[in-house]
């Protein structure tokens, strides 16, 4: 899956809201949002079978991220009756950790259609397969397609 024009950015795995995985004690979705959303995404053409049913929250701070031309954008996905439909975008990526590469997806629930659990613009949410030994505080690299994603680094003083 490596493409010559892809770029690499370094980040730090941080604890997220834990709603995507269902690990949050106050989550209204005990199995997690990803588990509930997966059949809808599959019906729309994106198969997430084999991926961990949660997200990696990778901070690229102080850089910020914007999906400019994602591979998939699904509008008006009614995956729950708890709130109005949401829009989601996805872009392929690879998570690099301990000399291994894991084909993954950048997961972007559009903030304008979300009710809560917003991410900082410097955080990438990634759906990945299980990655051995990866835990909070680990440094990782992410390969991404710059034709689909813009990573803006602040100018050095």
mmCIF file of C-alpha atoms in Angstrom, residues 27-135:
data_model
loop_
_atom_site.group_PDB
_atom_site.id
_atom_site.type_symbol
_atom_site.label_atom_id
_atom_site.label_comp_id
_atom_site.label_asym_id
_atom_site.label_seq_id
_atom_site.Cartn_x
_atom_site.Cartn_y
_atom_site.Cartn_z
ATOM 1 C CA UNK A 27 -20.806 5.721 27.049
ATOM 2 C CA UNK A 28 -24.357 5.312 25.791
ATOM 3 C CA UNK A 29 -22.935 2.720 23.359
ATOM 4 C CA UNK A 30 -21.571 -0.216 25.424
ATOM 5 C CA UNK A 31 -20.173 -1.976 22.323
ATOM 6 C CA UNK A 32 -18.753 1.290 21.023
ATOM 7 C CA UNK A 33 -19.695 3.534 18.144
ATOM 8 C CA UNK A 34 -17.350 1.845 15.668
ATOM 9 C CA UNK A 35 -19.030 -1.524 16.187
ATOM 10 C CA UNK A 36 -22.424 0.079 15.558
ATOM 11 C CA UNK A 37 -21.257 2.114 12.553
ATOM 12 C CA UNK A 38 -19.312 -0.665 10.800
ATOM 13 C CA UNK A 39 -22.329 -2.339 9.100
ATOM 14 C CA UNK A 40 -23.434 1.046 7.707
ATOM 15 C CA UNK A 41 -19.969 1.771 6.329
ATOM 16 C CA UNK A 42 -19.796 -1.726 4.846
ATOM 17 C CA UNK A 43 -23.142 -1.227 3.065
ATOM 18 C CA UNK A 44 -21.682 2.001 1.618
ATOM 19 C CA UNK A 45 -18.542 0.260 0.333
ATOM 20 C CA UNK A 46 -15.986 0.404 3.171
ATOM 21 C CA UNK A 47 -15.274 -2.927 4.865
ATOM 22 C CA UNK A 48 -13.715 -2.518 8.311
ATOM 23 C CA UNK A 49 -13.817 -6.237 9.111
ATOM 24 C CA UNK A 50 -10.611 -7.251 10.874
ATOM 25 C CA UNK A 51 -9.943 -3.826 12.350
ATOM 26 C CA UNK A 52 -10.076 -3.036 16.067
ATOM 27 C CA UNK A 53 -13.520 -1.705 17.001
ATOM 28 C CA UNK A 54 -12.226 1.588 18.337
ATOM 29 C CA UNK A 55 -9.893 4.373 17.293
ATOM 30 C CA UNK A 56 -6.293 5.320 17.907
ATOM 31 C CA UNK A 57 -6.062 8.983 18.862
ATOM 32 C CA UNK A 58 -2.731 10.203 17.570
ATOM 33 C CA UNK A 59 -1.677 13.712 18.505
ATOM 34 C CA UNK A 60 0.380 15.548 15.914
ATOM 35 C CA UNK A 61 0.515 18.691 18.055
ATOM 36 C CA UNK A 62 1.364 21.415 17.311
ATOM 37 C CA UNK A 63 0.531 20.462 13.705
ATOM 38 C CA UNK A 64 -3.092 20.406 12.606
ATOM 39 C CA UNK A 65 -4.852 18.081 10.188
ATOM 40 C CA UNK A 66 -7.557 18.615 7.584
ATOM 41 C CA UNK A 67 -9.079 16.059 5.239
ATOM 42 C CA UNK A 68 -9.133 17.859 1.903
ATOM 43 C CA UNK A 69 -10.127 15.114 -0.556
ATOM 44 C CA UNK A 70 -10.817 11.877 1.368
ATOM 45 C CA UNK A 71 -11.224 8.573 -0.433
ATOM 46 C CA UNK A 72 -14.675 8.047 1.098
ATOM 47 C CA UNK A 73 -17.248 10.520 2.387
ATOM 48 C CA UNK A 74 -20.571 9.189 3.597
ATOM 49 C CA UNK A 75 -23.277 11.782 4.216
ATOM 50 C CA UNK A 76 -26.303 11.464 6.450
ATOM 51 C CA UNK A 77 -25.429 8.119 8.032
ATOM 52 C CA UNK A 78 -28.264 7.251 10.444
ATOM 53 C CA UNK A 79 -26.355 4.743 12.568
ATOM 54 C CA UNK A 80 -28.245 5.437 15.836
ATOM 55 C CA UNK A 81 -31.612 6.760 16.926
ATOM 56 C CA UNK A 82 -29.964 8.822 19.709
ATOM 57 C CA UNK A 83 -29.163 11.797 17.463
ATOM 58 C CA UNK A 84 -29.487 13.032 13.865
ATOM 59 C CA UNK A 85 -27.503 11.450 11.005
ATOM 60 C CA UNK A 86 -23.783 12.158 10.776
ATOM 61 C CA UNK A 87 -21.251 12.623 7.981
ATOM 62 C CA UNK A 88 -18.024 10.587 7.954
ATOM 63 C CA UNK A 89 -14.886 10.667 5.828
ATOM 64 C CA UNK A 90 -12.084 8.126 5.509
ATOM 65 C CA UNK A 91 -8.622 8.152 4.008
ATOM 66 C CA UNK A 92 -6.166 5.263 3.820
ATOM 67 C CA UNK A 93 -3.046 5.478 5.941
ATOM 68 C CA UNK A 94 -0.435 3.252 7.520
ATOM 69 C CA UNK A 95 0.543 3.240 11.169
ATOM 70 C CA UNK A 96 4.261 2.547 11.623
ATOM 71 C CA UNK A 97 5.242 1.061 14.975
ATOM 72 C CA UNK A 98 8.163 -1.155 16.044
ATOM 73 C CA UNK A 99 9.423 -1.596 12.474
ATOM 74 C CA UNK A 100 6.033 -2.825 11.249
ATOM 75 C CA UNK A 101 3.432 -1.121 9.064
ATOM 76 C CA UNK A 102 -0.311 -1.513 9.630
ATOM 77 C CA UNK A 103 -2.770 -0.649 6.862
ATOM 78 C CA UNK A 104 -5.354 1.587 8.499
ATOM 79 C CA UNK A 105 -7.965 4.290 7.908
ATOM 80 C CA UNK A 106 -8.119 7.872 9.087
ATOM 81 C CA UNK A 107 -11.626 8.189 10.534
ATOM 82 C CA UNK A 108 -13.203 11.616 10.472
ATOM 83 C CA UNK A 109 -16.686 12.126 11.874
ATOM 84 C CA UNK A 110 -17.530 15.613 10.583
ATOM 85 C CA UNK A 111 -17.758 17.947 13.595
ATOM 86 C CA UNK A 112 -20.609 19.938 12.050
ATOM 87 C CA UNK A 113 -22.838 16.831 12.302
ATOM 88 C CA UNK A 114 -21.627 15.591 15.719
ATOM 89 C CA UNK A 115 -23.238 16.286 19.059
ATOM 90 C CA UNK A 116 -20.255 15.658 21.395
ATOM 91 C CA UNK A 117 -16.816 14.061 21.836
ATOM 92 C CA UNK A 118 -14.999 16.431 19.527
ATOM 93 C CA UNK A 119 -11.323 15.990 18.685
ATOM 94 C CA UNK A 120 -8.662 18.673 18.707
ATOM 95 C CA UNK A 121 -7.585 19.648 15.148
ATOM 96 C CA UNK A 122 -4.127 18.207 15.913
ATOM 97 C CA UNK A 123 -5.551 14.734 16.604
ATOM 98 C CA UNK A 124 -5.898 12.022 13.988
ATOM 99 C CA UNK A 125 -8.459 9.336 14.749
ATOM 100 C CA UNK A 126 -7.389 6.104 13.105
ATOM 101 C CA UNK A 127 -9.110 2.751 12.718
ATOM 102 C CA UNK A 128 -6.376 0.133 12.643
ATOM 103 C CA UNK A 129 -5.957 -3.590 13.127
ATOM 104 C CA UNK A 130 -4.820 -4.660 16.589
ATOM 105 C CA UNK A 131 -1.201 -3.514 17.050
ATOM 106 C CA UNK A 132 0.856 -5.533 19.561
ATOM 107 C CA UNK A 133 2.487 -3.570 22.405
ATOM 108 C CA UNK A 134 0.955 -0.238 21.334
ATOM 109 C CA UNK A 135 -0.260 1.787 24.311
#
